[in-house]
Each structure stands twice: as structure tokens, then as C-alpha cells.
Amino acid sequence: MSRFDDVCRGTEDSFGVSPEVVASAPGRLEILGNHTDYNEGVVLSTAVDCRTYFAVARNREDMKCRVKELSQGQSRCFGLDIAQEELPHSDWGNYVKGVVACLQQRGVNVPAFQGCILGDVPLSAGMSSSAALEMSLVYGLLCLSGESLEWQEIARVGQQAENDYVGAQTGLLDQYSSINGVANNFVFCDFRSYEVKTVPVPEGVALVVANSKVKHSLTDEYNERRKDCEAAVSFLQSHGENVDSLRDVDRKLLGKYKEQMEPLPYHRALHVTGENERVKEALTLLEREDLEGFGKLLNASHESSRINFQNSTPELDILVALSQEYNGVYGARLSGGGFGGITVHAVPDTVTSAYSEYLRAEYKKQTGVDPDIITCHSGDGASAERIKAAGALS
Ligand code: GLA
């Protein structure tokens, strides 16, 4: 049975109703452009073929919202008057509450509902299981209420839910990627102009993803990095430079202030400006199908994360070092927020299985940990479909 069938069956078994709507949304892989989104920069990402499904029906019995996550069997229940409820920040139920509250704030008349969630996006790994969850909820609840929002606003609902209800001051990359994914394509996003375009993935390249199994949390260190970036911008502004964000900064300008700036803001800014440059270069290289050149940019990005942004970990460094010892691999880097989670490896598709086995064995030898290694394909973006009117099952 497919996950679609499983989540429908789960709703019937848990609540005694057939779902009216089933929505699903993918996780994403950040290919290049690390921590650039909230600095008005550019990113190359892809939606993946791992998705979160949300099957939902109106609750006609009382005014409660009930959700059950099927893989762990955990349920959450809250009233539509979200302001009166408090859950600890880290609770997954806050994503649901946050999405409902943010939809309400935009005038969407969310009905009381009952529904189930089931997904296969690895959790807390850097593949944005959170955006997959948020986007499946937003698409599902909008479809259930018969209302619509512009896709950019849908993305902001997810971001705001994460910022205000979970406490991570994340940008819009994850939601933009989850919405705009197209199979066999990367997604290019410009977070100043909000331009989004697809970029074909060249033939013959596979994306191997290695989960270091170091769990990452995007609340504390992520928020600190954001502040360092803001401090760099404030410094430049206070020295008369005409910059609104790190998007307006290049290496030459930073070089001018190297001696005067505090080392942390300087190095964080160096990472972000370098990433913006690498993304732009990658577009040209991908168009020429220059995978060797593209891979070098991935390696350079990781090195900059390690040294300048300090969002790598020894485990992620091991995975990237292993890639550089394997003949033919184009390049590898940490993907997503960092501080644990995953690395993404661009490899010739002919070596995928042998390379995955090599990574698994060598990583285990060096760390004692069995990593999860998967081959990801670029997948389609979020969607919702109406199934039928809900009714009690006989
Ligand atoms: C996380 C955030 C994104 C982005 C990346 C780093 O995935 O949710 O908004 O900042 O980290 O590029």
C-alpha cells in the first residue's frame, strides 16, 4: 500500500471518518547557497521524492482540531481558539497550531478538523521535514476550507508558524522549495526579487544523501548566526556603506574592513557572500553540464561552512572528506542549517550503490555510527486533492 492509502486508512481507523482532502508536500535538499535566504540572497535547492501526507476531514462533532502522527502514534488536540493554548516550543503539535493560527490571521475560516499525518522525510536531519509538514497542513486545510492564498503567502504561513510557534528564525527557502519542486529539476530562488525558476538537473548525476545521525536543532545556533549576519550589515552601514543586507556585499567590500570588523560577523558575512557567488556560478556551469566544476563549488561551500560559518560538525567533515577520497565523485557539502544533519554528494549515477556502501562502511569505521544513506531524486512540489464528502464509516 502507498503512503497515500496508509494515511487515508489511518484517518478512517483513528477517527471513524473518510478523509475529505489528502495533501502532501516534499522535503528539500539545499544544493548550494547556505544561510543566504534570510540575507536576501540566492539559493539552489531541490524538492525531494520523500513527502509528508496529511489526510483530513471536518470534525462535525465538536469544535476541536485533532491530529495523529501515524508513525509514532502520537495525537494532539486543541481548540480553534489557539491563543488560549500553550505547548512547549519543541512539540510537533506547535507546527499544527502555528499553521492554523497563521491561516486564521490571514482571514481563512479553518473548520474544526480531524486528520492524520504520515511522512518519510527524515526528521531533524536537514531535509526540512518541518516545511514538508507545514506545507502539507496548509495545502490540506486551505482545500478543506475551500479557500485559497497566493503561493508566496502559503510559504509565509509556514515560515511564520516556525518563527512564532516553534522559535526558529528560519528563512523561506524550505517552503519555497517544497512548493515549487519539479521532478528532475533544481529550484533557483532569489530572496530579494522573489524570482523562482527551475534548472534542469544534468543527465548522469545522482544525489546521495548521508545522514550523520547528529541531530540538529535550528533554534539556538541558527538564531545566533542570523544575529552575526545582521551585525555585519550594521557595521558596514555605520561606516557609511550603502548596504541593506548581505546581498549588497561582496568580497572586495568585506576585504576593506577585514581588520576593523569583529571576526565573527566578518567570517559569517564572508560565507554568505561566497555562497551567493557560488550559486550564480553554478547556474552557468549546470547549463554547460560541467559537473566537475559544479562539484568543486559544493566542496568550496562546505569548506566555507567549516571555517567561516562554523555550522559544520566533525561528523559532517568526515563525510565530505570521504567523498574527496573516492574517485569520480563531483563534490559534497553539508546541506541545510548545519550543526548536524546531512551532507549531499553529487556523484556519477553509475557509482551510486558502490559509493553508498563505501560511505556507510567508512563512516561507521571512523565514528562507530551507522549512517542513513539514501539516493534522492528531485520531486514535485506540494499538492492537495479533494477525495469526497466526509461521513461516518459504517
Ligand atoms: C534551514 C532554514 C532555511 C535556511 C537554511 C540554511 O533549512 O530553515 O531557511 O536558512 O537552514 O540555508
XYZ file of C-alpha atoms and ligand atoms in Angstrom:
406
model
C 0.000 0.000 0.000
C 1.175 3.526 -0.707
C 1.584 6.241 1.924
C -1.470 7.911 0.404
C -3.531 4.778 1.138
C -1.945 4.396 4.577
C -2.797 7.921 5.665
C -6.407 7.533 4.435
C -6.775 4.218 6.228
C -5.194 5.767 9.345
C -7.814 8.524 9.353
C -10.630 6.039 8.997
C -9.235 3.829 11.781
C -8.429 6.711 14.144
C -11.484 8.912 13.701
C -14.109 6.756 12.027
C -14.415 9.095 9.022
C -13.111 9.035 5.478
C -10.789 11.925 4.638
C -12.239 14.716 2.511
C -8.848 16.005 1.449
C -5.381 14.480 1.141
C -2.464 16.865 0.782
C 1.205 16.114 0.514
C 4.419 18.110 0.384
C 8.069 17.172 -0.132
C 11.165 17.812 1.934
C 14.018 19.625 0.236
C 17.725 19.443 -0.254
C 19.743 22.616 -0.240
C 22.184 22.174 -3.112
C 24.118 25.436 -2.828
C 23.520 28.774 -1.084
C 23.852 28.185 2.630
C 22.203 30.663 5.024
C 21.665 33.076 2.145
C 17.835 33.103 2.166
C 17.375 35.389 5.179
C 20.162 37.616 3.825
C 18.172 38.366 0.637
C 20.494 36.073 -1.297
C 20.158 33.279 -3.840
C 19.809 29.524 -3.367
C 19.796 26.415 -5.499
C 17.723 23.655 -3.933
C 15.518 20.775 -4.930
C 12.316 19.262 -3.635
C 12.910 15.558 -2.974
C 10.905 12.423 -3.527
C 10.251 11.978 0.220
C 6.919 13.514 1.269
C 4.638 14.160 4.206
C 0.978 13.253 3.718
C -1.907 14.849 5.586
C -5.394 13.348 5.297
C -8.131 15.409 6.877
C -11.890 15.644 7.346
C -14.108 18.187 9.063
C -14.886 17.437 12.690
C -18.648 17.793 12.896
C -18.893 16.517 16.493
C -17.218 19.302 18.479
C -15.081 22.383 17.793
C -11.752 20.611 18.349
C -8.830 20.030 15.986
C -7.392 16.542 16.340
C -4.272 15.266 14.618
C -2.490 11.961 14.858
C 1.032 11.298 13.625
C 0.875 7.716 12.442
C 4.498 6.547 12.624
C 4.833 7.311 16.366
C 1.129 7.018 17.131
C 1.065 10.381 18.941
C -2.010 12.600 18.949
C -2.615 16.255 19.703
C -5.916 18.013 20.283
C -6.605 21.731 20.554
C -9.414 24.215 20.170
C -9.767 26.598 17.266
C -9.120 29.456 19.691
C -5.363 28.839 19.519
C -4.337 31.828 21.636
C -5.545 30.088 24.788
C -3.385 27.000 24.318
C 0.282 26.599 25.228
C 2.565 23.761 24.233
C 6.319 23.573 24.813
C 8.151 25.083 21.820
C 9.711 21.822 20.728
C 6.418 19.953 20.480
C 5.474 18.923 16.904
C 1.888 19.918 17.722
C 3.084 23.526 17.596
C 3.571 23.261 13.833
C -0.096 22.339 13.516
C -1.261 25.022 15.920
C 1.024 27.569 14.290
C -0.303 26.812 10.815
C -3.931 27.053 11.990
C -3.273 30.352 13.799
C -1.374 31.846 10.853
C -4.149 30.856 8.431
C -6.719 32.411 10.758
C -4.659 35.614 10.897
C -4.986 35.795 7.106
C -8.751 35.529 7.326
C -9.026 31.843 6.414
C -12.007 30.266 8.121
C -10.384 26.977 9.186
C -13.038 24.499 10.289
C -12.583 22.114 13.224
C -10.896 19.031 11.771
C -9.512 15.584 12.408
C -6.695 14.169 10.423
C -3.596 12.013 10.226
C -0.020 12.746 9.244
C 2.416 10.273 7.745
C 5.703 11.005 6.049
C 9.063 9.636 5.061
C 11.168 12.800 5.163
C 13.958 12.043 7.673
C 13.311 14.006 10.896
C 15.727 16.616 12.302
C 18.241 15.820 9.592
C 18.332 18.909 7.390
C 15.861 17.790 4.721
C 13.164 20.047 6.065
C 10.655 17.595 7.374
C 9.248 20.715 9.075
C 8.456 22.510 5.793
C 7.003 19.268 4.385
C 4.723 19.092 7.421
C 3.771 22.784 7.308
C 3.082 22.795 3.575
C 1.006 19.601 3.694
C -1.025 21.154 6.530
C -1.532 24.476 4.745
C -2.480 22.878 1.423
C -4.778 20.415 3.215
C -6.528 22.981 5.415
C -6.963 25.510 2.599
C -8.523 22.833 0.409
C -10.744 21.684 3.303
C -11.954 25.241 3.919
C -12.467 25.879 0.193
C -10.223 28.948 0.331
C -7.015 29.883 -1.401
C -3.920 32.019 -0.874
C -1.126 33.055 -3.251
C 1.729 30.536 -3.106
C 4.103 33.176 -1.679
C 1.650 33.732 1.169
C 1.361 29.969 1.723
C 5.144 29.891 2.134
C 4.957 32.745 4.650
C 2.350 30.857 6.690
C 4.847 28.001 7.122
C 7.698 30.357 7.932
C 5.643 32.333 10.438
C 4.443 29.136 12.135
C 8.090 28.111 12.553
C 9.272 31.565 13.671
C 6.470 32.321 16.127
C 5.305 28.930 17.357
C 8.488 26.833 17.231
C 11.081 29.541 17.868
C 13.414 29.036 14.881
C 14.035 32.292 12.999
C 14.322 30.475 9.676
C 14.039 31.999 6.185
C 11.759 30.989 3.326
C 13.985 28.530 1.477
C 12.363 25.355 2.744
C 8.788 26.402 1.979
C 9.709 27.847 -1.437
C 11.444 24.596 -2.388
C 8.629 22.397 -1.092
C 6.039 24.371 -3.094
C 7.972 24.865 -6.338
C 9.622 21.473 -6.781
C 9.517 19.887 -10.238
C 10.784 16.346 -10.879
C 14.285 16.280 -12.437
C 14.862 19.953 -11.700
C 16.649 22.093 -9.193
C 14.836 25.192 -7.958
C 16.618 28.535 -8.083
C 15.237 31.142 -5.657
C 16.213 34.777 -5.390
C 15.167 36.035 -1.963
C 15.405 39.668 -2.930
C 13.289 39.705 -6.094
C 11.427 36.517 -5.065
C 12.065 35.167 -8.555
C 11.860 31.379 -8.717
C 12.896 29.277 -11.690
C 13.618 25.647 -12.393
C 17.050 24.481 -13.511
C 17.270 21.047 -15.183
C 19.440 18.538 -13.322
C 22.061 17.385 -15.853
C 21.816 13.781 -17.033
C 24.015 11.263 -15.280
C 24.298 12.876 -11.860
C 22.829 11.312 -8.712
C 22.355 12.947 -5.326
C 23.480 10.724 -2.479
C 22.430 11.979 0.941
C 24.216 10.839 4.084
C 22.584 11.446 7.448
C 25.367 11.793 10.021
C 22.787 10.975 12.723
C 23.939 14.009 14.669
C 20.535 15.526 15.366
C 20.340 19.161 14.582
C 18.156 21.758 16.207
C 17.680 25.051 14.473
C 16.750 27.229 17.387
C 19.821 28.476 19.263
C 22.841 28.422 16.954
C 20.799 29.247 13.863
C 19.380 32.339 15.546
C 22.894 33.350 16.660
C 24.210 33.104 13.087
C 21.376 35.333 11.932
C 22.380 37.924 14.507
C 26.037 37.758 13.368
C 24.907 38.448 9.785
C 22.816 41.397 10.963
C 25.801 42.676 12.975
C 27.935 42.606 9.808
C 25.327 44.671 7.943
C 25.028 47.173 10.833
C 28.812 47.538 10.947
C 29.003 48.319 7.225
C 26.089 50.744 7.468
C 27.703 52.543 10.406
C 30.779 53.002 8.181
C 28.723 54.751 5.531
C 28.344 51.785 3.176
C 25.112 51.674 1.198
C 24.019 48.128 2.100
C 20.574 46.867 3.101
C 21.563 43.247 3.569
C 24.483 40.899 2.868
C 23.124 40.641 -0.689
C 24.704 44.044 -1.307
C 28.101 42.936 -0.024
C 30.924 41.303 -1.947
C 34.329 40.006 -1.005
C 36.042 43.221 -2.082
C 33.921 45.349 0.241
C 34.456 42.950 3.131
C 38.191 42.909 2.472
C 38.267 46.659 3.015
C 37.034 46.196 6.597
C 38.787 42.933 7.458
C 40.971 44.480 10.139
C 38.249 46.624 11.703
C 35.359 44.194 11.867
C 34.835 41.722 14.722
C 35.994 38.311 13.460
C 32.623 36.579 13.824
C 30.465 38.961 11.765
C 33.313 39.209 9.233
C 33.562 35.449 8.725
C 29.787 34.891 8.689
C 29.466 37.586 6.025
C 32.324 36.056 4.031
C 30.445 32.751 3.940
C 27.173 34.297 2.808
C 28.724 36.457 0.093
C 30.787 33.494 -1.145
C 27.655 31.343 -1.291
C 25.806 33.944 -3.369
C 28.702 33.996 -5.822
C 28.875 30.203 -5.963
C 25.148 29.872 -6.709
C 25.416 32.272 -9.629
C 28.458 30.412 -10.962
C 26.635 27.099 -10.571
C 23.842 28.257 -12.882
C 26.349 28.783 -15.679
C 28.155 25.512 -15.011
C 24.922 23.500 -14.893
C 23.792 24.969 -18.171
C 27.060 23.746 -19.694
C 26.613 20.413 -17.884
C 30.029 20.975 -16.294
C 29.627 18.612 -13.357
C 33.281 18.729 -12.378
C 33.120 22.499 -11.989
C 29.786 22.273 -10.186
C 31.210 19.694 -7.750
C 34.133 21.967 -6.913
C 31.643 24.632 -5.856
C 29.998 22.138 -3.478
C 33.371 21.370 -1.906
C 34.200 25.075 -1.585
C 30.827 25.700 0.039
C 31.493 23.048 2.672
C 34.939 24.423 3.393
C 33.436 27.857 3.925
C 30.781 26.402 6.255
C 33.518 24.681 8.223
C 35.809 27.658 8.552
C 33.728 30.798 8.178
C 30.205 29.972 9.255
C 31.183 27.218 11.709
C 27.965 25.312 11.134
C 29.653 22.020 10.317
C 30.435 19.217 12.766
C 33.350 16.718 12.841
C 30.935 14.051 11.548
C 29.848 16.135 8.545
C 33.510 16.890 7.831
C 34.283 13.159 7.825
C 31.537 12.512 5.262
C 32.819 15.281 2.995
C 36.450 14.151 3.380
C 35.379 10.623 2.410
C 33.797 11.967 -0.774
C 37.083 13.559 -1.749
C 38.912 10.265 -1.421
C 36.545 8.456 -3.810
C 37.473 8.614 -7.448
C 34.942 10.320 -9.689
C 32.711 11.952 -7.065
C 31.945 15.513 -8.211
C 31.614 17.140 -4.800
C 29.885 17.157 -1.415
C 28.794 19.591 1.265
C 26.599 19.917 4.295
C 23.038 20.737 3.330
C 20.555 22.886 5.243
C 21.022 24.686 8.523
C 24.014 22.578 9.589
C 25.124 21.798 13.186
C 24.496 18.132 12.367
C 22.094 16.547 9.924
C 23.062 15.646 6.393
C 25.611 16.001 3.644
C 24.675 15.919 -0.046
C 27.030 14.259 -2.533
C 26.861 14.777 -6.293
C 28.107 11.554 -7.898
C 28.001 9.919 -11.349
C 24.819 7.817 -11.304
C 26.838 4.752 -12.341
C 28.599 4.608 -8.949
C 25.650 5.305 -6.649
C 25.407 1.897 -4.951
C 29.128 1.268 -4.643
C 29.668 4.797 -3.314
C 26.818 4.493 -0.787
C 28.294 1.256 0.544
C 31.744 2.835 0.789
C 30.380 5.840 2.695
C 28.423 3.653 5.088
C 31.370 1.376 5.877
C 33.980 4.120 6.222
C 31.778 6.430 8.303
C 30.962 3.555 10.637
C 34.649 2.688 10.920
C 35.549 6.260 11.880
C 32.626 7.187 14.137
C 31.036 3.908 15.268
C 27.724 5.202 13.913
C 25.718 3.578 11.134
C 24.666 6.479 8.886
C 21.490 6.521 6.823
C 22.438 6.784 3.170
C 19.767 7.417 0.574
C 19.727 8.388 -3.073
C 17.376 11.316 -3.574
C 15.608 12.282 -6.742
C 14.206 15.713 -7.453
C 10.471 15.535 -6.848
C 7.312 17.523 -7.475
C 6.040 20.246 -5.157
C 3.144 20.332 -2.696
C -0.418 19.500 -3.774
C -3.839 18.710 -2.332
C -6.772 16.770 -3.688
C -10.349 16.597 -2.593
C -11.441 12.999 -2.036
C -15.132 13.057 -1.168
C -17.555 14.374 1.426
C -16.756 13.037 4.877
C -19.116 10.643 6.515
C -19.084 8.215 9.377
C -17.906 4.805 8.244
C -20.433 2.112 8.690
C 17.306 25.980 7.347
C 16.303 27.123 7.282
C 16.359 27.819 5.908
C 17.786 28.183 5.509
C 18.735 27.006 5.743
C 20.182 27.380 5.578
O 16.931 24.986 6.471
O 15.010 26.649 7.537
O 15.509 28.944 5.921
O 18.204 29.317 6.202
O 18.596 26.446 7.042
O 20.434 27.771 4.275
